[in-house]
mmCIF file of C-alpha atoms and ligand atoms in Angstrom:
data_model
loop_
_atom_site.group_PDB
_atom_site.id
_atom_site.type_symbol
_atom_site.label_atom_id
_atom_site.label_comp_id
_atom_site.label_asym_id
_atom_site.label_seq_id
_atom_site.Cartn_x
_atom_site.Cartn_y
_atom_site.Cartn_z
ATOM 1 C CA UNK A 29 0.000 0.000 0.000
ATOM 2 C CA UNK A 30 1.380 3.423 -0.807
ATOM 3 C CA UNK A 31 1.465 5.913 1.988
ATOM 4 C CA UNK A 32 0.049 9.394 1.415
ATOM 5 C CA UNK A 33 0.535 11.055 4.797
ATOM 6 C CA UNK A 34 3.558 11.205 7.100
ATOM 7 C CA UNK A 35 3.426 12.466 10.679
ATOM 8 C CA UNK A 36 6.626 13.059 12.545
ATOM 9 C CA UNK A 37 7.983 14.902 15.548
ATOM 10 C CA UNK A 38 8.612 18.453 14.407
ATOM 11 C CA UNK A 39 12.084 18.490 12.847
ATOM 12 C CA UNK A 40 15.081 20.749 13.469
ATOM 13 C CA UNK A 41 17.607 22.010 10.934
ATOM 14 C CA UNK A 42 21.106 21.403 12.307
ATOM 15 C CA UNK A 43 22.919 23.609 9.726
ATOM 16 C CA UNK A 44 21.580 26.794 8.173
ATOM 17 C CA UNK A 45 22.756 30.182 6.888
ATOM 18 C CA UNK A 46 20.368 33.071 7.508
ATOM 19 C CA UNK A 47 22.686 35.997 6.601
ATOM 20 C CA UNK A 48 21.591 39.429 7.872
ATOM 21 C CA UNK A 49 19.501 42.485 6.892
ATOM 22 C CA UNK A 50 17.055 42.047 3.983
ATOM 23 C CA UNK A 51 18.158 38.478 3.314
ATOM 24 C CA UNK A 52 17.557 37.506 6.958
ATOM 25 C CA UNK A 53 14.092 39.023 6.783
ATOM 26 C CA UNK A 54 13.330 37.114 3.582
ATOM 27 C CA UNK A 55 14.510 33.651 4.650
ATOM 28 C CA UNK A 56 13.923 33.255 8.409
ATOM 29 C CA UNK A 57 10.094 32.924 8.258
ATOM 30 C CA UNK A 58 10.374 30.016 5.806
ATOM 31 C CA UNK A 59 12.601 27.990 8.123
ATOM 32 C CA UNK A 60 10.659 29.051 11.225
ATOM 33 C CA UNK A 61 7.418 27.749 9.698
ATOM 34 C CA UNK A 62 8.818 24.235 9.270
ATOM 35 C CA UNK A 63 11.528 23.671 11.853
ATOM 36 C CA UNK A 64 11.361 24.154 15.621
ATOM 37 C CA UNK A 65 15.078 24.904 16.000
ATOM 38 C CA UNK A 66 18.031 25.544 13.732
ATOM 39 C CA UNK A 67 21.768 25.722 14.208
ATOM 40 C CA UNK A 68 22.615 29.114 12.743
ATOM 41 C CA UNK A 69 25.958 29.442 10.987
ATOM 42 C CA UNK A 70 28.170 32.365 12.058
ATOM 43 C CA UNK A 71 29.809 33.219 8.700
ATOM 44 C CA UNK A 72 28.537 36.774 8.511
ATOM 45 C CA UNK A 73 30.838 39.604 7.444
ATOM 46 C CA UNK A 74 32.419 40.152 9.944
ATOM 47 C CA UNK A 75 31.852 36.719 11.509
ATOM 48 C CA UNK A 76 30.080 36.039 14.818
ATOM 49 C CA UNK A 77 32.991 35.427 17.189
ATOM 50 C CA UNK A 78 31.714 36.301 20.672
ATOM 51 C CA UNK A 79 28.811 35.299 22.892
ATOM 52 C CA UNK A 80 27.595 38.905 22.830
ATOM 53 C CA UNK A 81 27.594 38.977 19.013
ATOM 54 C CA UNK A 82 25.700 35.665 18.949
ATOM 55 C CA UNK A 83 23.135 37.024 21.396
ATOM 56 C CA UNK A 84 22.632 40.142 19.262
ATOM 57 C CA UNK A 85 22.348 38.062 16.063
ATOM 58 C CA UNK A 86 19.818 35.749 17.722
ATOM 59 C CA UNK A 87 17.727 38.803 18.608
ATOM 60 C CA UNK A 88 17.835 40.021 14.975
ATOM 61 C CA UNK A 89 16.572 36.575 13.922
ATOM 62 C CA UNK A 90 13.775 36.563 16.508
ATOM 63 C CA UNK A 91 12.790 40.077 15.408
ATOM 64 C CA UNK A 92 11.953 38.812 11.897
ATOM 65 C CA UNK A 93 10.100 35.654 12.997
ATOM 66 C CA UNK A 94 6.340 35.767 12.370
ATOM 67 C CA UNK A 95 4.229 36.783 15.394
ATOM 68 C CA UNK A 96 3.449 33.773 17.579
ATOM 69 C CA UNK A 97 6.338 31.706 16.179
ATOM 70 C CA UNK A 98 8.097 29.433 18.681
ATOM 71 C CA UNK A 99 11.169 29.085 16.469
ATOM 72 C CA UNK A 100 14.382 28.771 18.451
ATOM 73 C CA UNK A 101 17.673 29.790 16.798
ATOM 74 C CA UNK A 102 20.664 27.927 18.263
ATOM 75 C CA UNK A 103 23.733 30.078 17.872
ATOM 76 C CA UNK A 104 27.320 29.272 16.939
ATOM 77 C CA UNK A 105 30.634 31.077 17.203
ATOM 78 C CA UNK A 106 33.093 31.206 14.324
ATOM 79 C CA UNK A 107 36.371 29.670 15.423
ATOM 80 C CA UNK A 108 39.409 31.859 14.879
ATOM 81 C CA UNK A 109 42.931 31.496 16.193
ATOM 82 C CA UNK A 110 42.248 34.315 18.670
ATOM 83 C CA UNK A 111 38.848 33.330 20.096
ATOM 84 C CA UNK A 112 38.583 33.630 23.869
ATOM 85 C CA UNK A 113 37.859 30.210 25.464
ATOM 86 C CA UNK A 114 36.409 31.858 28.604
ATOM 87 C CA UNK A 115 33.905 33.819 26.539
ATOM 88 C CA UNK A 116 32.903 30.658 24.645
ATOM 89 C CA UNK A 117 32.470 28.669 27.834
ATOM 90 C CA UNK A 118 30.449 31.439 29.478
ATOM 91 C CA UNK A 119 28.292 31.768 26.342
ATOM 92 C CA UNK A 120 27.707 28.027 26.322
ATOM 93 C CA UNK A 121 26.744 27.960 30.003
ATOM 94 C CA UNK A 122 24.371 30.904 29.477
ATOM 95 C CA UNK A 123 22.682 29.289 26.460
ATOM 96 C CA UNK A 124 23.835 32.018 24.076
ATOM 97 C CA UNK A 125 26.060 29.607 22.180
ATOM 98 C CA UNK A 126 25.295 25.981 21.306
ATOM 99 C CA UNK A 127 28.415 25.091 19.324
ATOM 100 C CA UNK A 128 31.572 26.406 17.661
ATOM 101 C CA UNK A 129 32.124 26.292 13.901
ATOM 102 C CA UNK A 130 35.455 25.486 12.289
ATOM 103 C CA UNK A 131 36.039 26.874 8.807
ATOM 104 C CA UNK A 132 39.484 26.166 7.450
ATOM 105 C CA UNK A 133 40.546 29.623 6.196
ATOM 106 C CA UNK A 134 39.404 30.136 2.621
ATOM 107 C CA UNK A 135 37.467 26.848 2.389
ATOM 108 C CA UNK A 136 34.084 28.337 1.580
ATOM 109 C CA UNK A 137 31.853 31.435 1.483
ATOM 110 C CA UNK A 138 32.973 34.085 4.032
ATOM 111 C CA UNK A 139 35.695 31.955 5.606
ATOM 112 C CA UNK A 140 38.695 34.285 5.303
ATOM 113 C CA UNK A 141 38.864 34.717 9.078
ATOM 114 C CA UNK A 142 38.953 30.947 9.613
ATOM 115 C CA UNK A 143 41.605 28.678 11.052
ATOM 116 C CA UNK A 144 44.949 28.317 9.245
ATOM 117 C CA UNK A 145 46.610 25.882 11.623
ATOM 118 C CA UNK A 146 44.314 23.708 13.730
ATOM 119 C CA UNK A 147 47.040 23.154 16.333
ATOM 120 C CA UNK A 148 46.734 26.818 17.266
ATOM 121 C CA UNK A 149 43.184 26.273 18.516
ATOM 122 C CA UNK A 150 43.854 23.098 20.499
ATOM 123 C CA UNK A 151 43.519 24.935 23.823
ATOM 124 C CA UNK A 152 40.078 26.182 22.827
ATOM 125 C CA UNK A 153 39.039 22.753 21.581
ATOM 126 C CA UNK A 154 40.297 21.156 24.786
ATOM 127 C CA UNK A 155 38.124 23.510 26.805
ATOM 128 C CA UNK A 156 35.130 22.671 24.596
ATOM 129 C CA UNK A 157 35.712 18.951 25.124
ATOM 130 C CA UNK A 158 35.737 19.525 28.896
ATOM 131 C CA UNK A 159 32.393 21.320 28.898
ATOM 132 C CA UNK A 160 30.711 19.170 26.211
ATOM 133 C CA UNK A 161 30.409 21.964 23.642
ATOM 134 C CA UNK A 162 30.272 20.518 20.099
ATOM 135 C CA UNK A 163 32.625 21.495 17.283
ATOM 136 C CA UNK A 164 30.963 21.768 13.865
ATOM 137 C CA UNK A 165 33.322 21.314 10.968
ATOM 138 C CA UNK A 166 33.422 22.402 7.344
ATOM 139 C CA UNK A 167 35.535 19.389 6.432
ATOM 140 C CA UNK A 168 37.642 20.385 3.456
ATOM 141 C CA UNK A 169 41.343 21.120 3.168
ATOM 142 C CA UNK A 170 42.213 24.339 1.391
ATOM 143 C CA UNK A 171 45.568 23.506 -0.206
ATOM 144 C CA UNK A 172 45.080 24.618 -3.830
ATOM 145 C CA UNK A 173 47.212 21.659 -4.918
ATOM 146 C CA UNK A 174 44.533 19.246 -3.663
ATOM 147 C CA UNK A 175 41.883 18.512 -6.270
ATOM 148 C CA UNK A 176 38.536 20.037 -5.259
ATOM 149 C CA UNK A 177 36.846 16.625 -5.461
ATOM 150 C CA UNK A 178 39.360 15.142 -2.980
ATOM 151 C CA UNK A 179 39.289 17.876 -0.341
ATOM 152 C CA UNK A 180 36.832 16.189 2.007
ATOM 153 C CA UNK A 181 38.597 12.837 1.942
ATOM 154 C CA UNK A 182 41.997 14.478 2.542
ATOM 155 C CA UNK A 183 40.531 16.535 5.409
ATOM 156 C CA UNK A 184 39.295 13.381 7.131
ATOM 157 C CA UNK A 185 42.712 11.752 6.889
ATOM 158 C CA UNK A 186 44.951 14.723 7.660
ATOM 159 C CA UNK A 187 42.873 16.872 10.023
ATOM 160 C CA UNK A 188 39.829 15.072 11.444
ATOM 161 C CA UNK A 189 41.383 11.741 12.416
ATOM 162 C CA UNK A 190 44.411 13.324 14.142
ATOM 163 C CA UNK A 191 42.089 15.787 15.910
ATOM 164 C CA UNK A 192 39.927 12.957 17.217
ATOM 165 C CA UNK A 193 43.042 11.142 18.414
ATOM 166 C CA UNK A 194 44.262 14.239 20.265
ATOM 167 C CA UNK A 195 40.850 15.067 21.756
ATOM 168 C CA UNK A 196 38.773 11.884 21.959
ATOM 169 C CA UNK A 197 36.200 13.559 24.215
ATOM 170 C CA UNK A 198 35.394 16.384 21.800
ATOM 171 C CA UNK A 199 31.949 16.082 20.189
ATOM 172 C CA UNK A 200 32.255 16.782 16.471
ATOM 173 C CA UNK A 201 29.726 17.180 13.669
ATOM 174 C CA UNK A 202 31.191 16.752 10.206
ATOM 175 C CA UNK A 203 28.875 19.050 8.287
ATOM 176 C CA UNK A 204 27.311 18.507 4.855
ATOM 177 C CA UNK A 205 29.098 15.251 4.001
ATOM 178 C CA UNK A 206 29.523 14.388 0.327
ATOM 179 C CA UNK A 207 31.729 11.300 0.059
ATOM 180 C CA UNK A 208 31.716 7.574 0.669
ATOM 181 C CA UNK A 209 34.807 8.092 2.845
ATOM 182 C CA UNK A 210 32.913 10.509 5.104
ATOM 183 C CA UNK A 211 29.830 8.292 5.318
ATOM 184 C CA UNK A 212 31.932 5.213 6.165
ATOM 185 C CA UNK A 213 34.109 6.998 8.698
ATOM 186 C CA UNK A 214 31.221 8.661 10.532
ATOM 187 C CA UNK A 215 29.295 5.376 10.667
ATOM 188 C CA UNK A 216 32.193 3.663 12.405
ATOM 189 C CA UNK A 217 34.037 6.307 14.447
ATOM 190 C CA UNK A 218 32.120 6.114 17.722
ATOM 191 C CA UNK A 219 29.467 8.247 19.325
ATOM 192 C CA UNK A 220 31.452 11.503 19.533
ATOM 193 C CA UNK A 221 31.262 11.994 15.779
ATOM 194 C CA UNK A 222 28.107 12.641 13.722
ATOM 195 C CA UNK A 223 27.323 14.167 10.333
ATOM 196 C CA UNK A 224 24.692 16.362 8.755
ATOM 197 C CA UNK A 225 23.433 15.600 5.262
ATOM 198 C CA UNK A 226 21.862 18.148 2.906
ATOM 199 C CA UNK A 227 18.916 17.562 0.533
ATOM 200 C CA UNK A 228 20.996 18.461 -2.511
ATOM 201 C CA UNK A 229 23.861 16.087 -1.770
ATOM 202 C CA UNK A 230 21.276 13.288 -1.649
ATOM 203 C CA UNK A 231 19.980 14.225 -5.104
ATOM 204 C CA UNK A 232 22.751 15.574 -7.316
ATOM 205 C CA UNK A 233 26.137 14.364 -8.435
ATOM 206 C CA UNK A 234 28.910 16.267 -10.172
ATOM 207 C CA UNK A 235 27.540 15.490 -13.618
ATOM 208 C CA UNK A 236 24.324 17.322 -12.711
ATOM 209 C CA UNK A 237 26.378 20.519 -12.290
ATOM 210 C CA UNK A 238 26.923 20.490 -16.067
ATOM 211 C CA UNK A 239 23.592 19.100 -17.334
ATOM 212 C CA UNK A 240 23.076 20.934 -20.641
ATOM 213 C CA UNK A 241 25.375 23.751 -19.510
ATOM 214 C CA UNK A 242 26.876 25.075 -16.295
ATOM 215 C CA UNK A 243 24.355 25.223 -13.429
ATOM 216 C CA UNK A 244 25.420 27.926 -10.990
ATOM 217 C CA UNK A 245 22.438 27.299 -8.706
ATOM 218 C CA UNK A 246 23.706 23.778 -8.022
ATOM 219 C CA UNK A 247 27.158 25.016 -7.047
ATOM 220 C CA UNK A 248 27.896 24.647 -3.370
ATOM 221 C CA UNK A 249 30.769 23.527 -1.184
ATOM 222 C CA UNK A 250 31.675 20.834 -0.611
ATOM 223 C CA UNK A 251 31.005 20.362 -4.316
ATOM 224 C CA UNK A 252 28.792 17.461 -5.412
ATOM 225 C CA UNK A 253 30.880 14.342 -6.098
ATOM 226 C CA UNK A 254 30.634 11.279 -8.352
ATOM 227 C CA UNK A 255 27.466 9.169 -8.350
ATOM 228 C CA UNK A 256 29.066 6.428 -6.201
ATOM 229 C CA UNK A 257 29.568 9.011 -3.445
ATOM 230 C CA UNK A 258 26.024 10.331 -3.694
ATOM 231 C CA UNK A 259 24.736 6.775 -3.323
ATOM 232 C CA UNK A 260 26.931 6.131 -0.273
ATOM 233 C CA UNK A 261 25.803 9.352 1.423
ATOM 234 C CA UNK A 262 22.217 8.525 0.584
ATOM 235 C CA UNK A 263 22.524 5.013 2.023
ATOM 236 C CA UNK A 264 23.898 6.556 5.233
ATOM 237 C CA UNK A 265 21.016 9.049 5.484
ATOM 238 C CA UNK A 266 18.284 6.438 5.128
ATOM 239 C CA UNK A 267 20.129 3.771 7.151
ATOM 240 C CA UNK A 268 18.558 4.698 10.470
ATOM 241 C CA UNK A 269 22.037 5.133 12.023
ATOM 242 C CA UNK A 270 21.866 7.708 14.838
ATOM 243 C CA UNK A 271 25.105 9.311 13.553
ATOM 244 C CA UNK A 272 23.398 11.034 10.602
ATOM 245 C CA UNK A 273 20.872 13.831 10.802
ATOM 246 C CA UNK A 274 19.182 16.644 8.928
ATOM 247 C CA UNK A 275 21.135 19.812 8.151
ATOM 248 C CA UNK A 276 20.015 21.628 5.022
ATOM 249 C CA UNK A 277 23.018 23.942 4.614
ATOM 250 C CA UNK A 278 20.454 26.304 3.080
ATOM 251 C CA UNK A 279 22.773 29.120 1.930
ATOM 252 C CA UNK A 280 21.019 31.958 0.095
ATOM 253 C CA UNK A 281 22.882 34.189 -2.326
ATOM 254 C CA UNK A 282 21.329 36.798 -4.633
ATOM 255 C CA UNK A 283 20.923 35.598 -8.218
ATOM 256 C CA UNK A 284 23.444 38.160 -9.492
ATOM 257 C CA UNK A 285 26.080 36.733 -7.141
ATOM 258 C CA UNK A 286 25.440 33.155 -8.320
ATOM 259 C CA UNK A 287 25.128 33.895 -12.049
ATOM 260 C CA UNK A 288 28.481 35.624 -12.347
ATOM 261 C CA UNK A 289 31.962 35.179 -13.779
ATOM 262 C CA UNK A 290 33.002 33.999 -10.318
ATOM 263 C CA UNK A 291 29.761 32.782 -8.747
ATOM 264 C CA UNK A 292 29.375 32.112 -5.017
ATOM 265 C CA UNK A 293 28.967 28.679 -3.462
ATOM 266 C CA UNK A 294 25.684 27.961 -1.708
ATOM 267 C CA UNK A 295 22.226 26.555 -2.468
ATOM 268 C CA UNK A 296 19.051 28.097 -1.032
ATOM 269 C CA UNK A 297 17.035 24.960 -0.337
ATOM 270 C CA UNK A 298 14.981 25.908 2.744
ATOM 271 C CA UNK A 299 11.569 26.239 1.008
ATOM 272 C CA UNK A 300 11.412 22.639 -0.250
ATOM 273 C CA UNK A 301 13.865 20.971 2.102
ATOM 274 C CA UNK A 302 11.507 18.807 4.148
ATOM 275 C CA UNK A 303 9.542 17.792 1.023
ATOM 276 C CA UNK A 304 12.766 16.793 -0.717
ATOM 277 C CA UNK A 305 13.955 14.704 2.227
ATOM 278 C CA UNK A 306 10.540 13.001 2.423
ATOM 279 C CA UNK A 307 10.646 12.178 -1.298
ATOM 280 C CA UNK A 308 14.121 10.679 -0.898
ATOM 281 C CA UNK A 309 13.213 8.482 2.067
ATOM 282 C CA UNK A 310 10.067 7.371 0.233
ATOM 283 C CA UNK A 311 11.958 6.534 -2.963
ATOM 284 C CA UNK A 312 14.416 4.466 -0.930
ATOM 285 C CA UNK A 313 11.679 2.598 0.944
ATOM 286 C CA UNK A 314 12.760 4.174 4.226
ATOM 287 C CA UNK A 315 9.903 6.457 5.289
ATOM 288 C CA UNK A 316 9.997 4.707 8.672
ATOM 289 C CA UNK A 317 13.526 6.166 9.181
ATOM 290 C CA UNK A 318 12.669 9.767 8.279
ATOM 291 C CA UNK A 319 11.652 10.798 11.787
ATOM 292 C CA UNK A 320 14.928 9.596 13.310
ATOM 293 C CA UNK A 321 16.940 11.499 10.691
ATOM 294 C CA UNK A 322 14.871 14.693 10.805
ATOM 295 C CA UNK A 323 13.747 14.910 14.409
ATOM 296 C CA UNK A 324 15.463 12.501 16.827
ATOM 297 C CA UNK A 325 19.130 11.917 15.993
ATOM 298 C CA UNK A 326 20.118 15.597 16.067
ATOM 299 C CA UNK A 327 18.760 16.423 19.534
ATOM 300 C CA UNK A 328 20.204 13.193 20.942
ATOM 301 C CA UNK A 329 23.661 14.059 19.679
ATOM 302 C CA UNK A 330 23.453 17.646 20.941
ATOM 303 C CA UNK A 331 21.979 16.530 24.285
ATOM 304 C CA UNK A 332 18.824 18.596 23.739
ATOM 305 C CA UNK A 333 15.191 17.567 24.257
ATOM 306 C CA UNK A 334 13.219 16.108 21.373
ATOM 307 C CA UNK A 335 10.468 18.470 20.200
ATOM 308 C CA UNK A 336 7.004 17.915 21.651
ATOM 309 C CA UNK A 337 4.774 18.775 18.680
ATOM 310 C CA UNK A 338 4.388 17.000 15.354
ATOM 311 C CA UNK A 339 4.103 17.975 11.679
ATOM 312 C CA UNK A 340 2.211 16.239 8.898
ATOM 313 C CA UNK A 341 3.200 15.917 5.266
ATOM 314 C CA UNK A 342 0.644 14.943 2.628
ATOM 315 C CA UNK A 343 1.256 13.671 -0.863
ATOM 316 C CA UNK A 344 -0.798 16.390 -2.512
ATOM 317 C CA UNK A 345 2.018 18.119 -4.415
ATOM 318 C CA UNK A 346 3.631 21.425 -3.559
ATOM 319 C CA UNK A 347 5.254 23.872 -5.978
ATOM 320 C CA UNK A 348 8.480 25.575 -4.926
ATOM 321 C CA UNK A 349 8.403 29.337 -5.608
ATOM 322 C CA UNK A 350 10.178 30.485 -8.795
ATOM 323 C CA UNK A 351 12.035 33.150 -6.868
ATOM 324 C CA UNK A 352 12.189 34.685 -3.410
ATOM 325 C CA UNK A 353 12.600 38.439 -3.032
ATOM 326 C CA UNK A 354 15.077 39.801 -0.496
ATOM 327 C CA UNK A 355 14.989 43.609 -0.492
ATOM 328 C CA UNK A 356 16.347 44.740 -3.873
ATOM 329 C CA UNK A 357 17.557 41.256 -4.715
ATOM 330 C CA UNK A 358 16.130 37.948 -5.857
ATOM 331 C CA UNK A 359 17.142 34.457 -4.723
ATOM 332 C CA UNK A 360 16.493 31.309 -6.735
ATOM 333 C CA UNK A 361 15.501 28.374 -4.527
ATOM 334 C CA UNK A 362 16.548 24.781 -5.103
ATOM 335 C CA UNK A 363 13.899 23.105 -7.326
ATOM 336 C CA UNK A 364 12.504 26.564 -8.223
ATOM 337 C CA UNK A 365 9.130 26.270 -9.948
ATOM 338 C CA UNK A 366 9.052 22.477 -9.676
ATOM 339 C CA UNK A 367 6.263 20.553 -7.995
ATOM 340 C CA UNK A 368 7.448 18.226 -5.231
ATOM 341 C CA UNK A 369 5.259 15.330 -4.047
ATOM 342 C CA UNK A 370 5.108 16.072 -0.345
ATOM 343 C CA UNK A 371 3.359 19.149 1.055
ATOM 344 C CA UNK A 372 3.574 20.294 4.647
ATOM 345 C CA UNK A 373 0.179 20.835 6.294
HETATM 346 C C1 NCD B 430 27.909 28.288 2.493
HETATM 347 C C2 NCD B 430 27.551 29.785 2.444
HETATM 348 O O1 NCD B 430 27.148 30.255 1.369
HETATM 349 O O2 NCD B 430 27.639 30.437 3.476
HETATM 350 N N1 NCD B 430 28.107 27.836 1.139
HETATM 351 C C3 NCD B 430 28.075 26.559 0.695
HETATM 352 O O3 NCD B 430 28.375 26.351 -0.483
HETATM 353 N N2 NCD B 430 27.735 25.550 1.468
HETATM 354 C C4 NCD B 430 29.093 28.053 3.349
HETATM 355 C C5 NCD B 430 29.305 26.598 3.741
HETATM 356 O O4 NCD B 430 28.451 25.973 4.372
HETATM 357 O O5 NCD B 430 30.352 26.037 3.433
HETATM 358 ZN ZN1 ZN B 431 30.402 24.546 4.910
HETATM 359 ZN ZN1 ZN B 432 26.914 25.790 5.431
#
């Protein structure tokens, strides 16, 4: 029998970019209408590097939530070689910070202030391990000599594994995984390591980036890999393993910044994200695992309560907007104008 409704504990998004200003105003209500909580990335310009800056950013997010919304932004600090461990720890204790984000310098959008030598932040990471504060990782090396399609695998071998050996008590989330090597390692590395998986990395491979011409709206980092990697990441997502959970990496950029001689990395997938995930789990015969991935595994890893309300998806079809307006600019969502099977009530 085919299923035409899905009810699940209200999900959370464990990796999102909201930006600031007009973009913030345009994108926050969409996420707040679906997800109860979201881990908000700190890669603003300049980045969010203190508990006070995170508190102020959280207030700007709450200010643009629809009236009556119970959306809860969970804030992160952007790890730099000069971050103050006392400020981080105090922010964590006060609930102003939930995690710290590691961007290797230059790895992705707005990461210039990131870490050049991970050894220089060991004292900070040690403190985080002591207090149970998770480290969220953009897991790519930045050496220009390393092929872009190998950067995640090389990061795991040369940075992540040694880091886990040095600090076995540190809780780490390897964000937006894209390779078989990441899926295999996370599945087997013990309960201090987990991974988020995006909708787009479950659907597209590197060939899709060039289907009929170059597709700037499918360009994100880490870049989509070969089909064998997509299939391995997809198998991990639908496996029911508690180490994998939902993180959209929704990363809006104005159309003019994507469709450019040097276009930015990032896919704005928030509008259709839950529908896309549902379609994937259905196609793989794993709808019974969707709730764990979307709503249970994340809070368990972070040590946070599971949400108390539920959401319902119905197979009535839902059309993703063609564009989203943000002040003077326009953003093109993932699956723009396409009708997805699953609609949120
Ligand atoms: C993100 C962004 O635009 O901020 N871009 C992306 O391609 N994923 C940054 C990131 O998550 O790496
Ligand atoms: Zn990233
Ligand atoms: Zn991201």
